[in-house]
CSV table of C-alpha atoms in Angstrom, one decimal:
chain,number,residue,atom,x,y,z
A,1,UNK,CA,-22.3,-18.5,1.1
A,2,UNK,CA,-21.8,-14.7,0.9
A,3,UNK,CA,-19.6,-14.9,-2.1
A,4,UNK,CA,-22.3,-16.8,-4.1
A,5,UNK,CA,-24.9,-14.2,-3.1
A,6,UNK,CA,-22.6,-11.4,-4.4
A,7,UNK,CA,-21.9,-13.3,-7.6
A,8,UNK,CA,-25.7,-13.7,-8.1
A,9,UNK,CA,-26.0,-10.0,-7.8
A,10,UNK,CA,-23.2,-9.2,-10.4
A,11,UNK,CA,-23.5,-12.1,-12.7
A,12,UNK,CA,-27.0,-13.5,-12.6
A,13,UNK,CA,-26.7,-15.2,-16.0
A,14,UNK,CA,-23.0,-16.3,-15.9
A,15,UNK,CA,-22.5,-19.8,-14.4
A,16,UNK,CA,-19.5,-20.0,-12.2
A,17,UNK,CA,-17.0,-22.8,-12.6
A,18,UNK,CA,-14.6,-22.2,-9.7
A,19,UNK,CA,-13.9,-19.7,-6.9
A,20,UNK,CA,-10.2,-19.5,-5.7
A,21,UNK,CA,-8.6,-17.3,-3.1
A,22,UNK,CA,-6.3,-14.7,-4.7
A,23,UNK,CA,-3.4,-13.0,-3.1
A,24,UNK,CA,-2.6,-12.6,0.5
A,25,UNK,CA,-3.7,-9.1,1.5
A,26,UNK,CA,-3.7,-8.0,5.1
A,27,UNK,CA,-7.2,-6.3,4.9
A,28,UNK,CA,-9.7,-7.4,2.2
A,29,UNK,CA,-10.8,-10.9,1.0
A,30,UNK,CA,-10.1,-11.5,-2.7
A,31,UNK,CA,-11.1,-14.4,-5.0
A,32,UNK,CA,-10.5,-15.2,-8.7
A,33,UNK,CA,-13.8,-16.3,-10.2
A,34,UNK,CA,-13.5,-18.7,-13.1
A,35,UNK,CA,-16.6,-18.7,-15.2
A,36,UNK,CA,-18.0,-21.5,-17.3
A,37,UNK,CA,-17.3,-19.5,-20.5
A,38,UNK,CA,-13.6,-19.7,-19.7
A,39,UNK,CA,-13.1,-16.1,-18.6
A,40,UNK,CA,-12.1,-14.8,-15.2
A,41,UNK,CA,-13.1,-11.9,-12.9
A,42,UNK,CA,-12.0,-10.8,-9.5
A,43,UNK,CA,-14.4,-10.6,-6.5
A,44,UNK,CA,-13.6,-8.7,-3.4
A,45,UNK,CA,-15.1,-8.1,0.0
A,46,UNK,CA,-14.0,-5.0,1.9
A,47,UNK,CA,-13.1,-5.2,5.5
A,48,UNK,CA,-16.0,-3.6,7.3
A,49,UNK,CA,-14.0,-2.5,10.4
A,50,UNK,CA,-11.4,-0.7,8.1
A,51,UNK,CA,-13.5,0.8,5.3
A,52,UNK,CA,-16.6,2.1,7.2
A,53,UNK,CA,-17.8,4.2,4.3
A,54,UNK,CA,-17.8,1.9,1.3
A,55,UNK,CA,-19.7,4.4,-0.8
A,56,UNK,CA,-16.7,6.7,-0.5
A,57,UNK,CA,-14.2,4.0,-1.3
A,58,UNK,CA,-16.2,3.1,-4.5
A,59,UNK,CA,-16.6,6.7,-5.5
A,60,UNK,CA,-12.9,7.2,-5.5
A,61,UNK,CA,-12.2,3.9,-7.3
A,62,UNK,CA,-14.8,4.9,-9.9
A,63,UNK,CA,-13.2,8.3,-10.5
A,64,UNK,CA,-9.7,6.9,-10.7
A,65,UNK,CA,-10.3,3.8,-12.8
A,66,UNK,CA,-12.4,5.9,-15.2
A,67,UNK,CA,-9.7,8.5,-15.5
A,68,UNK,CA,-7.0,5.9,-16.1
A,69,UNK,CA,-9.2,4.1,-18.8
A,70,UNK,CA,-9.8,7.3,-20.7
A,71,UNK,CA,-6.1,8.2,-20.7
A,72,UNK,CA,-4.7,4.8,-21.5
A,73,UNK,CA,-2.6,4.5,-24.7
A,74,UNK,CA,0.0,2.4,-26.4
A,75,UNK,CA,2.9,1.5,-24.0
A,76,UNK,CA,0.9,2.5,-20.9
A,77,UNK,CA,0.2,0.2,-18.0
A,78,UNK,CA,-3.0,-1.9,-18.0
A,79,UNK,CA,-5.2,-1.2,-15.0
A,80,UNK,CA,-8.2,-3.1,-13.8
A,81,UNK,CA,-11.8,-2.0,-14.5
A,82,UNK,CA,-14.8,-1.9,-12.2
A,83,UNK,CA,-17.5,-4.2,-13.4
A,84,UNK,CA,-21.2,-3.7,-12.8
A,85,UNK,CA,-24.4,-5.8,-12.7
A,86,UNK,CA,-26.9,-5.6,-15.5
A,87,UNK,CA,-28.6,-2.7,-13.7
A,88,UNK,CA,-25.4,-0.7,-13.8
A,89,UNK,CA,-24.6,-1.1,-10.0
A,90,UNK,CA,-20.9,-1.6,-9.2
A,91,UNK,CA,-21.0,-2.6,-5.6
A,92,UNK,CA,-23.2,-4.8,-3.3
A,93,UNK,CA,-24.0,-4.6,0.4
A,94,UNK,CA,-24.9,-7.9,1.9
A,95,UNK,CA,-27.2,-8.6,4.9
A,96,UNK,CA,-24.2,-8.2,7.3
A,97,UNK,CA,-23.2,-4.8,5.8
A,98,UNK,CA,-20.2,-6.1,3.9
A,99,UNK,CA,-19.3,-4.4,0.6
A,100,UNK,CA,-18.6,-6.5,-2.4
A,101,UNK,CA,-17.3,-5.5,-5.8
A,102,UNK,CA,-16.3,-7.2,-9.1
A,103,UNK,CA,-13.2,-6.3,-11.1
A,104,UNK,CA,-11.7,-7.2,-14.4
A,105,UNK,CA,-8.9,-9.9,-14.2
A,106,UNK,CA,-5.4,-9.1,-15.6
A,107,UNK,CA,-4.2,-12.3,-17.0
A,108,UNK,CA,-0.7,-13.7,-17.4
A,109,UNK,CA,0.7,-11.8,-14.4
A,110,UNK,CA,2.3,-12.5,-11.1
A,111,UNK,CA,2.9,-10.7,-7.8
A,112,UNK,CA,6.0,-10.7,-5.7
A,113,UNK,CA,6.3,-10.8,-1.9
A,114,UNK,CA,9.8,-9.3,-2.2
A,115,UNK,CA,12.0,-8.3,-5.2
A,116,UNK,CA,14.6,-10.5,-6.7
A,117,UNK,CA,16.8,-8.1,-8.7
A,118,UNK,CA,17.4,-4.4,-9.2
A,119,UNK,CA,15.7,-4.4,-12.6
A,120,UNK,CA,12.4,-5.3,-10.9
A,121,UNK,CA,12.9,-2.3,-8.6
A,122,UNK,CA,13.5,0.0,-11.6
A,123,UNK,CA,10.4,-1.2,-13.2
A,124,UNK,CA,8.3,-0.6,-10.1
A,125,UNK,CA,9.8,3.0,-10.1
A,126,UNK,CA,8.9,3.5,-13.7
A,127,UNK,CA,5.3,2.3,-13.2
A,128,UNK,CA,4.7,4.3,-10.0
A,129,UNK,CA,6.0,7.4,-11.8
A,130,UNK,CA,3.6,6.7,-14.7
A,131,UNK,CA,0.6,6.2,-12.4
A,132,UNK,CA,1.5,9.5,-10.6
A,133,UNK,CA,1.6,11.4,-13.9
A,134,UNK,CA,-1.7,10.0,-15.0
A,135,UNK,CA,-3.6,10.7,-11.7
A,136,UNK,CA,-2.0,14.2,-11.5
A,137,UNK,CA,-4.8,15.1,-14.0
A,138,UNK,CA,-7.5,14.5,-11.3
A,139,UNK,CA,-8.5,17.3,-9.0
A,140,UNK,CA,-7.7,15.8,-5.6
A,141,UNK,CA,-10.6,17.6,-4.0
A,142,UNK,CA,-13.1,15.6,-6.1
A,143,UNK,CA,-12.1,12.5,-4.2
A,144,UNK,CA,-13.5,11.5,-0.7
A,145,UNK,CA,-11.2,10.6,2.1
A,146,UNK,CA,-12.1,6.9,2.9
A,147,UNK,CA,-9.6,6.7,5.6
A,148,UNK,CA,-9.5,9.9,7.7
A,149,UNK,CA,-6.0,10.5,9.1
A,150,UNK,CA,-4.4,7.8,7.0
A,151,UNK,CA,-0.6,8.6,6.9
A,152,UNK,CA,-1.0,11.4,9.5
A,153,UNK,CA,1.6,9.8,11.7
A,154,UNK,CA,1.0,12.0,14.9
A,155,UNK,CA,-2.6,10.6,15.0
A,156,UNK,CA,-1.3,7.0,15.1
A,157,UNK,CA,1.0,8.1,18.0
A,158,UNK,CA,-2.0,9.6,19.8
A,159,UNK,CA,-4.0,6.4,19.4
A,160,UNK,CA,-1.1,4.4,20.6
A,161,UNK,CA,-0.7,6.6,23.7
A,162,UNK,CA,-4.4,6.3,24.4
A,163,UNK,CA,-4.4,2.5,24.6
A,164,UNK,CA,-0.9,1.8,25.9
A,165,UNK,CA,-0.8,3.7,29.1
A,166,UNK,CA,-2.1,1.1,31.5
A,167,UNK,CA,-0.7,-2.0,29.7
A,168,UNK,CA,2.3,-3.8,31.0
A,169,UNK,CA,4.9,-5.2,28.7
A,170,UNK,CA,4.7,-9.1,28.4
A,171,UNK,CA,8.1,-9.8,26.9
A,172,UNK,CA,11.4,-8.3,25.8
A,173,UNK,CA,10.1,-7.8,22.2
A,174,UNK,CA,7.2,-5.6,23.4
A,175,UNK,CA,9.6,-3.7,25.7
A,176,UNK,CA,11.9,-3.0,22.7
A,177,UNK,CA,9.0,-1.7,20.6
A,178,UNK,CA,8.1,0.7,23.4
A,179,UNK,CA,11.7,2.0,23.5
A,180,UNK,CA,11.7,2.5,19.7
A,181,UNK,CA,8.5,4.5,19.8
A,182,UNK,CA,9.7,6.7,22.7
A,183,UNK,CA,13.0,7.4,20.8
A,184,UNK,CA,11.2,8.4,17.6
A,185,UNK,CA,8.5,10.6,19.0
A,186,UNK,CA,10.2,13.8,17.8
A,187,UNK,CA,10.1,12.6,14.2
A,188,UNK,CA,6.3,12.1,13.7
A,189,UNK,CA,5.4,15.5,12.5
A,190,UNK,CA,8.1,15.7,9.8
A,191,UNK,CA,5.6,15.7,6.9
A,192,UNK,CA,2.9,17.6,8.6
A,193,UNK,CA,5.2,20.6,9.2
A,194,UNK,CA,6.2,20.6,5.5
A,195,UNK,CA,2.7,20.3,4.0
A,196,UNK,CA,2.8,23.7,2.3
A,197,UNK,CA,6.1,23.0,0.5
A,198,UNK,CA,5.5,19.4,-0.7
A,199,UNK,CA,3.4,18.0,-3.6
A,200,UNK,CA,-0.3,17.2,-2.8
A,201,UNK,CA,-2.2,15.3,-5.4
A,202,UNK,CA,-4.1,12.0,-5.8
A,203,UNK,CA,-2.0,9.1,-4.5
A,204,UNK,CA,-2.3,5.4,-4.5
A,205,UNK,CA,-2.0,5.1,-0.7
A,206,UNK,CA,-0.5,1.6,-0.5
A,207,UNK,CA,2.1,1.1,-3.3
A,208,UNK,CA,3.9,-1.9,-1.7
A,209,UNK,CA,5.7,-4.6,-3.6
A,210,UNK,CA,2.7,-7.0,-3.6
A,211,UNK,CA,0.5,-4.4,-5.2
A,212,UNK,CA,2.5,-4.3,-8.4
A,213,UNK,CA,1.7,-6.9,-11.1
A,214,UNK,CA,4.6,-8.3,-13.2
A,215,UNK,CA,4.4,-10.1,-16.5
A,216,UNK,CA,4.2,-13.9,-15.9
A,217,UNK,CA,7.3,-14.6,-17.8
A,218,UNK,CA,9.3,-11.3,-17.6
A,219,UNK,CA,10.6,-8.8,-15.1
A,220,UNK,CA,8.3,-6.2,-16.5
A,221,UNK,CA,5.9,-4.3,-14.2
A,222,UNK,CA,2.6,-4.1,-16.0
A,223,UNK,CA,0.0,-2.9,-13.5
A,224,UNK,CA,-0.7,-1.4,-10.1
A,225,UNK,CA,-3.7,-2.8,-8.1
A,226,UNK,CA,-5.6,-2.3,-4.9
A,227,UNK,CA,-7.2,1.2,-5.1
A,228,UNK,CA,-9.0,1.2,-1.8
A,229,UNK,CA,-6.7,3.8,-0.4
A,230,UNK,CA,-6.6,6.2,-3.4
A,231,UNK,CA,-7.2,9.7,-2.0
A,232,UNK,CA,-5.8,13.1,-1.8
A,233,UNK,CA,-2.4,12.9,-0.2
A,234,UNK,CA,1.3,13.8,-0.4
A,235,UNK,CA,3.4,12.4,-3.2
A,236,UNK,CA,6.0,11.6,-0.5
A,237,UNK,CA,3.6,9.3,1.2
A,238,UNK,CA,3.4,7.1,-1.9
A,239,UNK,CA,7.0,7.2,-3.0
A,240,UNK,CA,8.3,6.7,0.6
A,241,UNK,CA,6.0,3.8,1.2
A,242,UNK,CA,7.0,2.1,-2.1
A,243,UNK,CA,10.7,2.4,-1.2
A,244,UNK,CA,10.1,1.2,2.3
A,245,UNK,CA,8.4,-2.0,0.9
A,246,UNK,CA,10.5,-2.7,-2.1
A,247,UNK,CA,13.9,-2.1,-0.6
A,248,UNK,CA,13.3,-4.6,2.2
A,249,UNK,CA,14.4,-7.7,0.4
A,250,UNK,CA,13.5,-10.0,3.2
A,251,UNK,CA,9.9,-9.1,2.9
A,252,UNK,CA,7.5,-8.0,5.6
A,253,UNK,CA,6.9,-11.4,7.1
A,254,UNK,CA,10.3,-12.9,7.6
A,255,UNK,CA,11.3,-14.6,10.9
A,256,UNK,CA,14.5,-12.6,11.7
A,257,UNK,CA,13.3,-9.0,12.3
A,258,UNK,CA,16.7,-8.0,13.7
A,259,UNK,CA,18.3,-8.9,10.4
A,260,UNK,CA,16.0,-6.6,8.3
A,261,UNK,CA,18.1,-4.4,6.0
A,262,UNK,CA,17.1,-1.6,3.7
A,263,UNK,CA,19.0,-2.2,0.5
A,264,UNK,CA,20.6,1.0,-0.9
A,265,UNK,CA,21.2,-0.4,-4.4
A,266,UNK,CA,17.4,-1.2,-4.8
A,267,UNK,CA,16.7,2.3,-3.5
A,268,UNK,CA,18.9,3.8,-6.2
A,269,UNK,CA,17.4,1.5,-8.9
A,270,UNK,CA,13.8,2.2,-8.0
A,271,UNK,CA,14.4,5.9,-7.8
A,272,UNK,CA,16.2,6.0,-11.2
A,273,UNK,CA,13.1,4.6,-12.8
A,274,UNK,CA,10.7,6.9,-10.9
A,275,UNK,CA,12.6,10.1,-11.6
A,276,UNK,CA,12.8,9.3,-15.3
A,277,UNK,CA,8.9,9.3,-15.3
A,278,UNK,CA,7.7,11.5,-12.6
A,279,UNK,CA,10.7,13.4,-11.2
A,280,UNK,CA,9.3,16.8,-12.2
A,281,UNK,CA,6.4,16.3,-9.9
A,282,UNK,CA,8.7,16.5,-6.8
A,283,UNK,CA,9.4,19.9,-5.3
A,284,UNK,CA,12.9,20.7,-3.9
A,285,UNK,CA,11.4,20.0,-0.4
A,286,UNK,CA,10.1,16.7,-1.6
A,287,UNK,CA,13.6,15.6,-2.6
A,288,UNK,CA,15.1,17.0,0.5
A,289,UNK,CA,12.8,15.1,2.8
A,290,UNK,CA,12.5,11.9,0.9
A,291,UNK,CA,15.0,9.7,2.8
A,292,UNK,CA,13.6,10.9,6.1
A,293,UNK,CA,10.1,10.2,4.9
A,294,UNK,CA,11.0,6.6,4.0
A,295,UNK,CA,12.2,6.1,7.6
A,296,UNK,CA,9.0,7.8,8.9
A,297,UNK,CA,6.8,5.6,6.9
A,298,UNK,CA,8.5,2.5,8.2
A,299,UNK,CA,8.2,3.7,11.7
A,300,UNK,CA,4.5,4.6,11.1
A,301,UNK,CA,3.7,1.2,9.9
A,302,UNK,CA,5.5,-0.4,12.8
A,303,UNK,CA,3.6,1.7,15.2
A,304,UNK,CA,0.3,0.7,13.5
A,305,UNK,CA,1.2,-3.0,13.6
A,306,UNK,CA,2.2,-2.8,17.3
A,307,UNK,CA,-0.9,-0.9,18.3
A,308,UNK,CA,-3.1,-3.5,16.6
A,309,UNK,CA,-1.2,-6.2,18.5
A,310,UNK,CA,-1.9,-4.4,21.7
A,311,UNK,CA,-5.7,-4.1,21.0
A,312,UNK,CA,-6.1,-7.7,19.9
A,313,UNK,CA,-5.5,-7.7,16.1
A,314,UNK,CA,-8.7,-5.8,15.1
A,315,UNK,CA,-7.3,-4.2,11.9
A,316,UNK,CA,-4.8,-6.3,10.1
A,317,UNK,CA,-5.6,-9.9,9.4
A,318,UNK,CA,-3.6,-12.5,11.3
A,319,UNK,CA,-3.2,-16.2,11.1
A,320,UNK,CA,-1.4,-16.7,14.4
A,321,UNK,CA,-0.9,-15.0,17.7
A,322,UNK,CA,1.9,-12.5,17.8
A,323,UNK,CA,1.9,-12.0,14.0
A,324,UNK,CA,1.4,-8.3,14.3
A,325,UNK,CA,4.1,-8.0,16.8
A,326,UNK,CA,6.4,-9.7,14.5
A,327,UNK,CA,5.4,-7.3,11.6
A,328,UNK,CA,6.1,-4.4,13.9
A,329,UNK,CA,9.6,-5.6,14.8
A,330,UNK,CA,10.4,-6.0,11.1
A,331,UNK,CA,9.3,-2.4,10.4
A,332,UNK,CA,11.1,-0.9,13.5
A,333,UNK,CA,14.4,-2.7,12.5
A,334,UNK,CA,13.9,-1.5,8.9
A,335,UNK,CA,13.5,2.1,10.2
A,336,UNK,CA,16.8,1.6,12.1
A,337,UNK,CA,18.6,0.4,9.0
A,338,UNK,CA,17.3,3.4,7.0
A,339,UNK,CA,18.4,5.9,9.6
A,340,UNK,CA,21.9,4.4,9.8
A,341,UNK,CA,22.3,4.8,6.0
A,342,UNK,CA,20.7,8.2,5.8
A,343,UNK,CA,23.8,10.1,4.4
A,344,UNK,CA,24.6,7.5,1.8
A,345,UNK,CA,21.0,7.4,0.6
A,346,UNK,CA,20.8,11.1,0.4
A,347,UNK,CA,23.9,11.3,-1.6
A,348,UNK,CA,22.6,8.6,-4.0
A,349,UNK,CA,19.5,10.6,-4.5
A,350,UNK,CA,21.4,13.8,-5.1
A,351,UNK,CA,23.5,12.1,-7.8
A,352,UNK,CA,20.4,10.8,-9.6
A,353,UNK,CA,18.8,14.2,-9.5
A,354,UNK,CA,22.0,15.8,-10.9
A,355,UNK,CA,22.0,13.3,-13.8
A,356,UNK,CA,18.6,14.5,-14.7
């Protein structure tokens, strides 16, 4: 078993009691490793088709986790640490080329597939703001780019066009997805055109609901996990993606895509927490484009899910046929909900900014 080989590399003298799958990520494989001494660690295997330069991923993770550890203090979030083997090596490449790593385990926590109340949304906003403040001290040019073109929406559209030209629609759902993509073509370069006027710094890259850890017995956000996508990027990429995920109360896997709604009250709650911590990081252009950016990120993710569906589910893990099509439908309907509420959302943001 590959996991046992990896554990022998990292923990040659620590007997393992039990290995349990942890989380439901769309990309990597993750296990909680319970050791005979009663402690736990986290073992992960990176998806080789997604992260083709594991050394770059690990370099970024090493820089960011080290910076967070050095700047930790009372009242600050608790972030995971990279663990090394006795020789000081913090990742392992197996015979098949898969990259494995070991992380510290953050106990007494839970993850949420979707939020249950506005206080949770506010807590996520506070934590994301604190994270952005902490990593703002890292020179973004010291990090590698483990996923070239990540969040460059026009490139995803180019890839879609390259693979979709000769393929015929198989059902009404696919036909509708094609129509959404055609209708939104003129929005894809929104952030690319504004790059000189928006905040660029180190970002998380995937601050969705499930990547925030909450205290096991309280609605208090205590940590942010999954640093594979940390990289130089736009602050709007992170904040918009977080809002996209957290304000979809049905979650990203529900069975009624047409009923997907972007909740404006959760939007307001999350932003109130974020602005209190990291509001000064946002330029006037960031604030002016924020609501449109949330819509763009939902469209981008829908486009990525749909493209992966068309090519046979090569990127995102699936457990059944048509799952990526279902995911795409949820994101495209979420995009529609955001666009129909744009004026209200912008007014709520304006009111929050005016309150300081």
